[in-house]
Amino acid sequence: DVVETQEHYKSRWRSIWIMYLTMFLSSVGFSIVIMSVWPYLQKIDPTADASFLGWIIASYSIGQMVASPLFGLWSNHRPRREPLVISTAISVAANCLYAYVHVPHSHNKYYMLTARALVGFGAGNVAVVRSYIAGATSLTERTSAMANTSACQAVGFILGPVFQTCFTLIGEEGVTWKFLCLQLNMYTAPVLFGALLGVINIILIFAIFREHRVDDMGRQCKSINSDGEGSDVLDENTEGSIDHVAVVALNVLFFVILFVFAVFETIATPLTMDMYSWTRKEAVFYNGIILSVIGIESVIVFMVVKTLSKKTGERAILHAGLLIVLIGFFILLPWGKKLPNIQWQEIKNNSIPRTAPTEMLMPFWSLQEMQLPSNHTAEPVGCPVTQSWCLNTPMIYLAQYISSDVLIGLGYPVCNVMSYTLYSKILGPKPQGVYMGWLTASGSGARILGPVFVSQIYTHLGPRWAFSLICGVVVASLLLLEIVYKRLIAFSVRYGRMQE
């Protein structure tokens, strides 16, 4: 019963730490420009409108959704270094393209769209990262390693906007290097920094990363990805079939988890502007602080669940996480009697009587003209009259919103880690690249559909419908979890090789 040599153990964990870094850089690549995309797009191509911005934001997730199963399939049959290096190189090249989208004389917005889609395509390597960590850890190490991976991803999402803020010191003009046709400014410096981090990541993959695999009990196994470098010595026992019902169920649960969080992130700014009469600047600033605090809360939760799961098990924690998310969205339902401020309620000195029937029959452009005189530069605040629900839906109090933020910030990371951990344990010793690719793709699809849901349901029907539907989706996912609860067990446990 050779478990593992000390040399193998050190090399294995060095490689896992390189995977943590890769996950961190993948999330930084998404978030480092997210706050500056809109002003940069307006600067390079005045023809671009807000709807095109939506496509640019979604292109990252679309690229990742397409690439994840492909890179996962590649990693099942070849050394993982290959898809890792190629995917990171694609991200580096895409970041460089983003820095040069101002150069063409036309169609600049399409170059930006392509650049962000390619960055997302390169980020499809998270399927390779997850599958490697699943194969390079024993069952007792798995939850902790998956929690660390998710924590690195969360830290990347937090630090990306911080890096962006630091680069704003360069200014919009910055420095121009004519011989390179490069403008180094607050928009291009972050992506070039991201490209530099990607190059460093590639160097570390070549220098430190090695193929390793252990079975569920921590014994060295022969890996199909081995390129002759590793010291893996034992053959893995892959007898037995994967429980595909459990696999599909976890894909559905993961989709729901990512979907509700994408809705939560997307709805934060419009909701607070409508309910609390915040300006655009105030909404971005205050919600930025709130999301940063939630990010820190998530990292703490990732660390806590590593210990908690050893006492209660992953399934119970996943169940508790979904319940917390359900309570978080239930709290957001409008309950009181006070209505939100309407943008045109502050109209003064008008010749037209302010009777509700008259105002409701007027076209919106007339109301806008009434609201602000031509020489008035203040930004209209409050719930816009174009959203008819503003006239009869009670406001969501700030205490409700903050409480919901705290609960969702607690429940989401719990569900995220437990989904990945259970998924990897169910798949067992067989190559997990393609399966992890599908799981990543389901999450990417959820991040695409979440903003669409907000733009349609919230805008047209209001928060009561939007959050009621979300609560219904979470309740359905809890019922699904109850149905498959007994099937969500590790591959080795299912076939009697280990006790749960």
PDB file of N, CA and C in Angstrom, residues 124-216:
ATOM      1  N   GLY A 124     -11.968  29.284 -20.893  1.00  0.00           N
ATOM      2  CA  GLY A 124     -12.513  27.931 -20.879  1.00  0.00           C
ATOM      3  C   GLY A 124     -11.585  26.932 -20.220  1.00  0.00           C
ATOM      4  N   ASN A 125     -10.345  27.363 -19.920  1.00  0.00           N
ATOM      5  CA  ASN A 125      -9.390  26.447 -19.276  1.00  0.00           C
ATOM      6  C   ASN A 125      -9.756  26.143 -17.825  1.00  0.00           C
ATOM      7  N   VAL A 126     -10.772  26.830 -17.267  1.00  0.00           N
ATOM      8  CA  VAL A 126     -11.162  26.501 -15.894  1.00  0.00           C
ATOM      9  C   VAL A 126     -11.673  25.065 -15.807  1.00  0.00           C
ATOM     10  N   ALA A 127     -12.191  24.522 -16.915  1.00  0.00           N
ATOM     11  CA  ALA A 127     -12.608  23.112 -16.925  1.00  0.00           C
ATOM     12  C   ALA A 127     -11.395  22.200 -16.761  1.00  0.00           C
ATOM     13  N   VAL A 128     -10.288  22.579 -17.396  1.00  0.00           N
ATOM     14  CA  VAL A 128      -9.044  21.805 -17.267  1.00  0.00           C
ATOM     15  C   VAL A 128      -8.516  21.909 -15.841  1.00  0.00           C
ATOM     16  N   VAL A 129      -8.572  23.118 -15.288  1.00  0.00           N
ATOM     17  CA  VAL A 129      -8.102  23.342 -13.915  1.00  0.00           C
ATOM     18  C   VAL A 129      -8.891  22.486 -12.941  1.00  0.00           C
ATOM     19  N   ARG A 130     -10.201  22.534 -13.033  1.00  0.00           N
ATOM     20  CA  ARG A 130     -11.040  21.770 -12.102  1.00  0.00           C
ATOM     21  C   ARG A 130     -10.823  20.260 -12.266  1.00  0.00           C
ATOM     22  N   SER A 131     -10.714  19.805 -13.503  1.00  0.00           N
ATOM     23  CA  SER A 131     -10.539  18.363 -13.717  1.00  0.00           C
ATOM     24  C   SER A 131      -9.182  17.898 -13.194  1.00  0.00           C
ATOM     25  N   TYR A 132      -8.141  18.745 -13.352  1.00  0.00           N
ATOM     26  CA  TYR A 132      -6.826  18.366 -12.822  1.00  0.00           C
ATOM     27  C   TYR A 132      -6.861  18.278 -11.303  1.00  0.00           C
ATOM     28  N   ILE A 133      -7.450  19.284 -10.651  1.00  0.00           N
ATOM     29  CA  ILE A 133      -7.502  19.290  -9.190  1.00  0.00           C
ATOM     30  C   ILE A 133      -8.316  18.107  -8.677  1.00  0.00           C
ATOM     31  N   ALA A 134      -9.399  17.765  -9.399  1.00  0.00           N
ATOM     32  CA  ALA A 134     -10.205  16.605  -8.999  1.00  0.00           C
ATOM     33  C   ALA A 134      -9.385  15.319  -9.068  1.00  0.00           C
ATOM     34  N   GLY A 135      -8.539  15.203 -10.106  1.00  0.00           N
ATOM     35  CA  GLY A 135      -7.751  13.991 -10.266  1.00  0.00           C
ATOM     36  C   GLY A 135      -6.494  13.957  -9.420  1.00  0.00           C
ATOM     37  N   ALA A 136      -6.035  15.110  -8.975  1.00  0.00           N
ATOM     38  CA  ALA A 136      -4.768  15.178  -8.230  1.00  0.00           C
ATOM     39  C   ALA A 136      -4.984  15.266  -6.728  1.00  0.00           C
ATOM     40  N   THR A 137      -6.212  15.056  -6.261  1.00  0.00           N
ATOM     41  CA  THR A 137      -6.496  15.098  -4.820  1.00  0.00           C
ATOM     42  C   THR A 137      -7.280  13.861  -4.402  1.00  0.00           C
ATOM     43  N   SER A 138      -7.052  13.450  -3.171  1.00  0.00           N
ATOM     44  CA  SER A 138      -7.837  12.354  -2.600  1.00  0.00           C
ATOM     45  C   SER A 138      -9.188  12.889  -2.155  1.00  0.00           C
ATOM     46  N   LEU A 139     -10.082  11.985  -1.756  1.00  0.00           N
ATOM     47  CA  LEU A 139     -11.412  12.435  -1.317  1.00  0.00           C
ATOM     48  C   LEU A 139     -11.317  13.359  -0.114  1.00  0.00           C
ATOM     49  N   THR A 140     -10.403  13.079   0.794  1.00  0.00           N
ATOM     50  CA  THR A 140     -10.285  13.915   1.987  1.00  0.00           C
ATOM     51  C   THR A 140      -9.695  15.287   1.664  1.00  0.00           C
ATOM     52  N   GLU A 141      -8.929  15.385   0.583  1.00  0.00           N
ATOM     53  CA  GLU A 141      -8.338  16.670   0.189  1.00  0.00           C
ATOM     54  C   GLU A 141      -9.251  17.472  -0.730  1.00  0.00           C
ATOM     55  N   ARG A 142     -10.230  16.818  -1.345  1.00  0.00           N
ATOM     56  CA  ARG A 142     -10.970  17.400  -2.456  1.00  0.00           C
ATOM     57  C   ARG A 142     -11.750  18.665  -2.078  1.00  0.00           C
ATOM     58  N   THR A 143     -12.497  18.604  -0.975  1.00  0.00           N
ATOM     59  CA  THR A 143     -13.315  19.763  -0.601  1.00  0.00           C
ATOM     60  C   THR A 143     -12.449  20.986  -0.342  1.00  0.00           C
ATOM     61  N   SER A 144     -11.346  20.772   0.380  1.00  0.00           N
ATOM     62  CA  SER A 144     -10.443  21.889   0.677  1.00  0.00           C
ATOM     63  C   SER A 144      -9.844  22.469  -0.594  1.00  0.00           C
ATOM     64  N   ALA A 145      -9.418  21.600  -1.522  1.00  0.00           N
ATOM     65  CA  ALA A 145      -8.805  22.071  -2.770  1.00  0.00           C
ATOM     66  C   ALA A 145      -9.821  22.816  -3.630  1.00  0.00           C
ATOM     67  N   MET A 146     -11.055  22.304  -3.710  1.00  0.00           N
ATOM     68  CA  MET A 146     -12.085  22.981  -4.489  1.00  0.00           C
ATOM     69  C   MET A 146     -12.457  24.331  -3.861  1.00  0.00           C
ATOM     70  N   ALA A 147     -12.478  24.385  -2.525  1.00  0.00           N
ATOM     71  CA  ALA A 147     -12.758  25.648  -1.848  1.00  0.00           C
ATOM     72  C   ALA A 147     -11.661  26.667  -2.136  1.00  0.00           C
ATOM     73  N   ASN A 148     -10.405  26.211  -2.113  1.00  0.00           N
ATOM     74  CA  ASN A 148      -9.287  27.109  -2.429  1.00  0.00           C
ATOM     75  C   ASN A 148      -9.385  27.616  -3.863  1.00  0.00           C
ATOM     76  N   THR A 149      -9.793  26.739  -4.781  1.00  0.00           N
ATOM     77  CA  THR A 149      -9.943  27.128  -6.186  1.00  0.00           C
ATOM     78  C   THR A 149     -11.005  28.210  -6.333  1.00  0.00           C
ATOM     79  N   SER A 150     -12.148  28.002  -5.696  1.00  0.00           N
ATOM     80  CA  SER A 150     -13.219  28.990  -5.765  1.00  0.00           C
ATOM     81  C   SER A 150     -12.819  30.289  -5.071  1.00  0.00           C
ATOM     82  N   ALA A 151     -12.045  30.182  -3.991  1.00  0.00           N
ATOM     83  CA  ALA A 151     -11.570  31.380  -3.303  1.00  0.00           C
ATOM     84  C   ALA A 151     -10.643  32.192  -4.210  1.00  0.00           C
ATOM     85  N   CYS A 152      -9.762  31.513  -4.924  1.00  0.00           N
ATOM     86  CA  CYS A 152      -8.867  32.205  -5.868  1.00  0.00           C
ATOM     87  C   CYS A 152      -9.680  32.896  -6.964  1.00  0.00           C
ATOM     88  N   GLN A 153     -10.717  32.220  -7.418  1.00  0.00           N
ATOM     89  CA  GLN A 153     -11.592  32.814  -8.431  1.00  0.00           C
ATOM     90  C   GLN A 153     -12.284  34.049  -7.872  1.00  0.00           C
ATOM     91  N   ALA A 154     -12.781  33.964  -6.634  1.00  0.00           N
ATOM     92  CA  ALA A 154     -13.470  35.099  -6.010  1.00  0.00           C
ATOM     93  C   ALA A 154     -12.515  36.270  -5.786  1.00  0.00           C
ATOM     94  N   VAL A 155     -11.297  35.972  -5.333  1.00  0.00           N
ATOM     95  CA  VAL A 155     -10.307  37.034  -5.118  1.00  0.00           C
ATOM     96  C   VAL A 155      -9.978  37.723  -6.442  1.00  0.00           C
ATOM     97  N   GLY A 156      -9.930  36.951  -7.523  1.00  0.00           N
ATOM     98  CA  GLY A 156      -9.687  37.538  -8.838  1.00  0.00           C
ATOM     99  C   GLY A 156     -10.778  38.504  -9.242  1.00  0.00           C
ATOM    100  N   PHE A 157     -12.036  38.118  -8.963  1.00  0.00           N
ATOM    101  CA  PHE A 157     -13.162  39.012  -9.273  1.00  0.00           C
ATOM    102  C   PHE A 157     -13.116  40.279  -8.427  1.00  0.00           C
ATOM    103  N   ILE A 158     -12.620  40.159  -7.192  1.00  0.00           N
ATOM    104  CA  ILE A 158     -12.541  41.321  -6.300  1.00  0.00           C
ATOM    105  C   ILE A 158     -11.404  42.250  -6.731  1.00  0.00           C
ATOM    106  N   LEU A 159     -10.233  41.668  -7.006  1.00  0.00           N
ATOM    107  CA  LEU A 159      -9.046  42.485  -7.278  1.00  0.00           C
ATOM    108  C   LEU A 159      -9.041  43.082  -8.681  1.00  0.00           C
ATOM    109  N   GLY A 160      -9.783  42.474  -9.622  1.00  0.00           N
ATOM    110  CA  GLY A 160      -9.827  43.019 -10.979  1.00  0.00           C
ATOM    111  C   GLY A 160     -10.228  44.489 -11.005  1.00  0.00           C
ATOM    112  N   PRO A 161     -11.395  44.841 -10.421  1.00  0.00           N
ATOM    113  CA  PRO A 161     -11.775  46.258 -10.375  1.00  0.00           C
ATOM    114  C   PRO A 161     -10.806  47.128  -9.583  1.00  0.00           C
ATOM    115  N   VAL A 162     -10.120  46.532  -8.575  1.00  0.00           N
ATOM    116  CA  VAL A 162      -9.120  47.299  -7.816  1.00  0.00           C
ATOM    117  C   VAL A 162      -7.958  47.682  -8.725  1.00  0.00           C
ATOM    118  N   PHE A 163      -7.483  46.710  -9.523  1.00  0.00           N
ATOM    119  CA  PHE A 163      -6.413  47.006 -10.489  1.00  0.00           C
ATOM    120  C   PHE A 163      -6.871  48.088 -11.460  1.00  0.00           C
ATOM    121  N   GLN A 164      -8.120  47.962 -11.940  1.00  0.00           N
ATOM    122  CA  GLN A 164      -8.669  48.947 -12.863  1.00  0.00           C
ATOM    123  C   GLN A 164      -8.655  50.341 -12.239  1.00  0.00           C
ATOM    124  N   THR A 165      -9.050  50.430 -10.979  1.00  0.00           N
ATOM    125  CA  THR A 165      -9.065  51.715 -10.280  1.00  0.00           C
ATOM    126  C   THR A 165      -7.667  52.316 -10.198  1.00  0.00           C
ATOM    127  N   CYS A 166      -6.669  51.480  -9.920  1.00  0.00           N
ATOM    128  CA  CYS A 166      -5.285  51.968  -9.852  1.00  0.00           C
ATOM    129  C   CYS A 166      -4.829  52.531 -11.200  1.00  0.00           C
ATOM    130  N   PHE A 167      -5.231  51.891 -12.278  1.00  0.00           N
ATOM    131  CA  PHE A 167      -4.791  52.329 -13.610  1.00  0.00           C
ATOM    132  C   PHE A 167      -5.511  53.600 -14.069  1.00  0.00           C
ATOM    133  N   THR A 168      -6.593  53.971 -13.389  1.00  0.00           N
ATOM    134  CA  THR A 168      -7.255  55.223 -13.768  1.00  0.00           C
ATOM    135  C   THR A 168      -6.358  56.431 -13.509  1.00  0.00           C
ATOM    136  N   LEU A 169      -5.332  56.250 -12.670  1.00  0.00           N
ATOM    137  CA  LEU A 169      -4.390  57.347 -12.405  1.00  0.00           C
ATOM    138  C   LEU A 169      -3.643  57.755 -13.668  1.00  0.00           C
ATOM    139  N   ILE A 170      -3.551  56.853 -14.632  1.00  0.00           N
ATOM    140  CA  ILE A 170      -2.865  57.164 -15.894  1.00  0.00           C
ATOM    141  C   ILE A 170      -3.661  58.185 -16.699  1.00  0.00           C
ATOM    142  N   GLY A 171      -4.985  58.145 -16.562  1.00  0.00           N
ATOM    143  CA  GLY A 171      -5.836  59.083 -17.274  1.00  0.00           C
ATOM    144  C   GLY A 171      -6.289  58.572 -18.625  1.00  0.00           C
ATOM    145  N   GLU A 172      -7.235  59.280 -19.249  1.00  0.00           N
ATOM    146  CA  GLU A 172      -7.779  58.872 -20.544  1.00  0.00           C
ATOM    147  C   GLU A 172      -6.777  59.035 -21.680  1.00  0.00           C
ATOM    148  N   GLU A 173      -5.926  60.032 -21.597  1.00  0.00           N
ATOM    149  CA  GLU A 173      -4.955  60.264 -22.675  1.00  0.00           C
ATOM    150  C   GLU A 173      -3.732  59.381 -22.507  1.00  0.00           C
ATOM    151  N   GLY A 174      -3.152  59.398 -21.287  1.00  0.00           N
ATOM    152  CA  GLY A 174      -2.006  58.548 -21.024  1.00  0.00           C
ATOM    153  C   GLY A 174      -0.795  58.876 -21.872  1.00  0.00           C
ATOM    154  N   VAL A 175      -0.120  57.827 -22.331  1.00  0.00           N
ATOM    155  CA  VAL A 175       1.098  57.958 -23.143  1.00  0.00           C
ATOM    156  C   VAL A 175       0.883  57.250 -24.466  1.00  0.00           C
ATOM    157  N   THR A 176       1.317  57.871 -25.559  1.00  0.00           N
ATOM    158  CA  THR A 176       1.193  57.262 -26.888  1.00  0.00           C
ATOM    159  C   THR A 176       2.578  56.905 -27.423  1.00  0.00           C
ATOM    160  N   TRP A 177       2.735  55.646 -27.814  1.00  0.00           N
ATOM    161  CA  TRP A 177       3.967  55.178 -28.452  1.00  0.00           C
ATOM    162  C   TRP A 177       3.662  54.970 -29.930  1.00  0.00           C
ATOM    163  N   LYS A 178       4.049  55.966 -30.729  1.00  0.00           N
ATOM    164  CA  LYS A 178       3.678  55.957 -32.142  1.00  0.00           C
ATOM    165  C   LYS A 178       4.303  54.794 -32.900  1.00  0.00           C
ATOM    166  N   PHE A 179       5.524  54.428 -32.538  1.00  0.00           N
ATOM    167  CA  PHE A 179       6.181  53.343 -33.283  1.00  0.00           C
ATOM    168  C   PHE A 179       5.500  51.995 -33.042  1.00  0.00           C
ATOM    169  N   LEU A 180       4.718  51.890 -31.956  1.00  0.00           N
ATOM    170  CA  LEU A 180       3.947  50.677 -31.686  1.00  0.00           C
ATOM    171  C   LEU A 180       2.451  50.873 -31.956  1.00  0.00           C
ATOM    172  N   CYS A 181       2.064  52.116 -32.341  1.00  0.00           N
ATOM    173  CA  CYS A 181       0.649  52.467 -32.528  1.00  0.00           C
ATOM    174  C   CYS A 181      -0.172  52.157 -31.274  1.00  0.00           C
ATOM    175  N   LEU A 182       0.441  52.358 -30.114  1.00  0.00           N
ATOM    176  CA  LEU A 182      -0.178  51.965 -28.854  1.00  0.00           C
ATOM    177  C   LEU A 182      -0.454  53.175 -27.976  1.00  0.00           C
ATOM    178  N   GLN A 183      -1.683  53.258 -27.478  1.00  0.00           N
ATOM    179  CA  GLN A 183      -2.040  54.252 -26.473  1.00  0.00           C
ATOM    180  C   GLN A 183      -2.107  53.562 -25.118  1.00  0.00           C
ATOM    181  N   LEU A 184      -1.193  53.942 -24.239  1.00  0.00           N
ATOM    182  CA  LEU A 184      -1.188  53.370 -22.894  1.00  0.00           C
ATOM    183  C   LEU A 184      -1.981  54.310 -21.990  1.00  0.00           C
ATOM    184  N   ASN A 185      -3.226  53.957 -21.718  1.00  0.00           N
ATOM    185  CA  ASN A 185      -4.094  54.803 -20.900  1.00  0.00           C
ATOM    186  C   ASN A 185      -4.878  53.949 -19.918  1.00  0.00           C
ATOM    187  N   MET A 186      -5.857  54.572 -19.257  1.00  0.00           N
ATOM    188  CA  MET A 186      -6.629  53.869 -18.225  1.00  0.00           C
ATOM    189  C   MET A 186      -7.471  52.734 -18.779  1.00  0.00           C
ATOM    190  N   TYR A 187      -7.679  52.691 -20.098  1.00  0.00           N
ATOM    191  CA  TYR A 187      -8.463  51.631 -20.717  1.00  0.00           C
ATOM    192  C   TYR A 187      -7.598  50.470 -21.204  1.00  0.00           C
ATOM    193  N   THR A 188      -6.405  50.787 -21.704  1.00  0.00           N
ATOM    194  CA  THR A 188      -5.548  49.743 -22.279  1.00  0.00           C
ATOM    195  C   THR A 188      -4.549  49.166 -21.276  1.00  0.00           C
ATOM    196  N   ALA A 189      -4.122  49.955 -20.286  1.00  0.00           N
ATOM    197  CA  ALA A 189      -3.134  49.471 -19.319  1.00  0.00           C
ATOM    198  C   ALA A 189      -3.609  48.226 -18.563  1.00  0.00           C
ATOM    199  N   PRO A 190      -4.883  48.160 -18.117  1.00  0.00           N
ATOM    200  CA  PRO A 190      -5.324  46.956 -17.402  1.00  0.00           C
ATOM    201  C   PRO A 190      -5.216  45.676 -18.223  1.00  0.00           C
ATOM    202  N   VAL A 191      -5.597  45.736 -19.510  1.00  0.00           N
ATOM    203  CA  VAL A 191      -5.542  44.506 -20.321  1.00  0.00           C
ATOM    204  C   VAL A 191      -4.097  44.121 -20.632  1.00  0.00           C
ATOM    205  N   LEU A 192      -3.221  45.109 -20.793  1.00  0.00           N
ATOM    206  CA  LEU A 192      -1.808  44.803 -21.015  1.00  0.00           C
ATOM    207  C   LEU A 192      -1.193  44.198 -19.748  1.00  0.00           C
ATOM    208  N   PHE A 193      -1.635  44.669 -18.601  1.00  0.00           N
ATOM    209  CA  PHE A 193      -1.209  44.067 -17.336  1.00  0.00           C
ATOM    210  C   PHE A 193      -1.706  42.625 -17.252  1.00  0.00           C
ATOM    211  N   GLY A 194      -2.954  42.411 -17.679  1.00  0.00           N
ATOM    212  CA  GLY A 194      -3.493  41.055 -17.715  1.00  0.00           C
ATOM    213  C   GLY A 194      -2.716  40.158 -18.658  1.00  0.00           C
ATOM    214  N   ALA A 195      -2.293  40.714 -19.802  1.00  0.00           N
ATOM    215  CA  ALA A 195      -1.487  39.946 -20.749  1.00  0.00           C
ATOM    216  C   ALA A 195      -0.143  39.561 -20.135  1.00  0.00           C
ATOM    217  N   LEU A 196       0.471  40.485 -19.385  1.00  0.00           N
ATOM    218  CA  LEU A 196       1.737  40.200 -18.708  1.00  0.00           C
ATOM    219  C   LEU A 196       1.573  39.079 -17.691  1.00  0.00           C
ATOM    220  N   LEU A 197       0.488  39.113 -16.920  1.00  0.00           N
ATOM    221  CA  LEU A 197       0.222  38.043 -15.954  1.00  0.00           C
ATOM    222  C   LEU A 197       0.040  36.702 -16.666  1.00  0.00           C
ATOM    223  N   GLY A 198      -0.591  36.733 -17.845  1.00  0.00           N
ATOM    224  CA  GLY A 198      -0.768  35.507 -18.620  1.00  0.00           C
ATOM    225  C   GLY A 198       0.553  34.933 -19.082  1.00  0.00           C
ATOM    226  N   VAL A 199       1.464  35.780 -19.510  1.00  0.00           N
ATOM    227  CA  VAL A 199       2.793  35.314 -19.934  1.00  0.00           C
ATOM    228  C   VAL A 199       3.521  34.675 -18.749  1.00  0.00           C
ATOM    229  N   ILE A 200       3.440  35.309 -17.582  1.00  0.00           N
ATOM    230  CA  ILE A 200       4.056  34.737 -16.379  1.00  0.00           C
ATOM    231  C   ILE A 200       3.446  33.383 -16.061  1.00  0.00           C
ATOM    232  N   ASN A 201       2.119  33.276 -16.222  1.00  0.00           N
ATOM    233  CA  ASN A 201       1.434  32.008 -15.969  1.00  0.00           C
ATOM    234  C   ASN A 201       1.940  30.906 -16.902  1.00  0.00           C
ATOM    235  N   ILE A 202       2.132  31.230 -18.172  1.00  0.00           N
ATOM    236  CA  ILE A 202       2.642  30.240 -19.136  1.00  0.00           C
ATOM    237  C   ILE A 202       4.035  29.768 -18.731  1.00  0.00           C
ATOM    238  N   ILE A 203       4.884  30.707 -18.324  1.00  0.00           N
ATOM    239  CA  ILE A 203       6.245  30.351 -17.894  1.00  0.00           C
ATOM    240  C   ILE A 203       6.195  29.394 -16.695  1.00  0.00           C
ATOM    241  N   LEU A 204       5.326  29.695 -15.734  1.00  0.00           N
ATOM    242  CA  LEU A 204       5.221  28.850 -14.545  1.00  0.00           C
ATOM    243  C   LEU A 204       4.661  27.468 -14.885  1.00  0.00           C
ATOM    244  N   ILE A 205       3.742  27.412 -15.851  1.00  0.00           N
ATOM    245  CA  ILE A 205       3.210  26.102 -16.272  1.00  0.00           C
ATOM    246  C   ILE A 205       4.321  25.236 -16.836  1.00  0.00           C
ATOM    247  N   PHE A 206       5.193  25.836 -17.657  1.00  0.00           N
ATOM    248  CA  PHE A 206       6.324  25.077 -18.208  1.00  0.00           C
ATOM    249  C   PHE A 206       7.340  24.707 -17.132  1.00  0.00           C
ATOM    250  N   ALA A 207       7.580  25.620 -16.196  1.00  0.00           N
ATOM    251  CA  ALA A 207       8.660  25.421 -15.227  1.00  0.00           C
ATOM    252  C   ALA A 207       8.261  24.523 -14.063  1.00  0.00           C
ATOM    253  N   ILE A 208       7.012  24.612 -13.602  1.00  0.00           N
ATOM    254  CA  ILE A 208       6.638  23.961 -12.341  1.00  0.00           C
ATOM    255  C   ILE A 208       5.575  22.882 -12.509  1.00  0.00           C
ATOM    256  N   PHE A 209       4.608  23.106 -13.384  1.00  0.00           N
ATOM    257  CA  PHE A 209       3.467  22.199 -13.483  1.00  0.00           C
ATOM    258  C   PHE A 209       3.883  20.815 -13.968  1.00  0.00           C
ATOM    259  N   ARG A 210       3.400  19.778 -13.290  1.00  0.00           N
ATOM    260  CA  ARG A 210       3.629  18.388 -13.679  1.00  0.00           C
ATOM    261  C   ARG A 210       2.314  17.614 -13.577  1.00  0.00           C
ATOM    262  N   GLU A 211       2.190  16.577 -14.407  1.00  0.00           N
ATOM    263  CA  GLU A 211       0.999  15.726 -14.363  1.00  0.00           C
ATOM    264  C   GLU A 211       1.066  14.784 -13.167  1.00  0.00           C
ATOM    265  N   HIS A 212       0.053  14.831 -12.322  1.00  0.00           N
ATOM    266  CA  HIS A 212      -0.033  13.925 -11.181  1.00  0.00           C
ATOM    267  C   HIS A 212      -1.459  13.430 -11.037  1.00  0.00           C
ATOM    268  N   ARG A 213      -1.576  12.254 -10.500  1.00  0.00           N
ATOM    269  CA  ARG A 213      -2.913  11.708 -10.247  1.00  0.00           C
ATOM    270  C   ARG A 213      -2.856  10.792  -9.039  1.00  0.00           C
ATOM    271  N   VAL A 214      -3.860  10.902  -8.179  1.00  0.00           N
ATOM    272  CA  VAL A 214      -3.991   9.982  -7.051  1.00  0.00           C
ATOM    273  C   VAL A 214      -5.418   9.451  -7.051  1.00  0.00           C
ATOM    274  N   ASP A 215      -5.593   8.272  -6.438  1.00  0.00           N
ATOM    275  CA  ASP A 215      -6.949   7.732  -6.362  1.00  0.00           C
ATOM    276  C   ASP A 215      -7.671   8.339  -5.155  1.00  0.00           C
ATOM    277  N   ASP A 216      -8.875   7.896  -4.900  1.00  0.00           N
ATOM    278  CA  ASP A 216      -9.683   8.494  -3.830  1.00  0.00           C
ATOM    279  C   ASP A 216      -9.047   8.321  -2.459  1.00  0.00           C
TER     280      ASP A 216
END
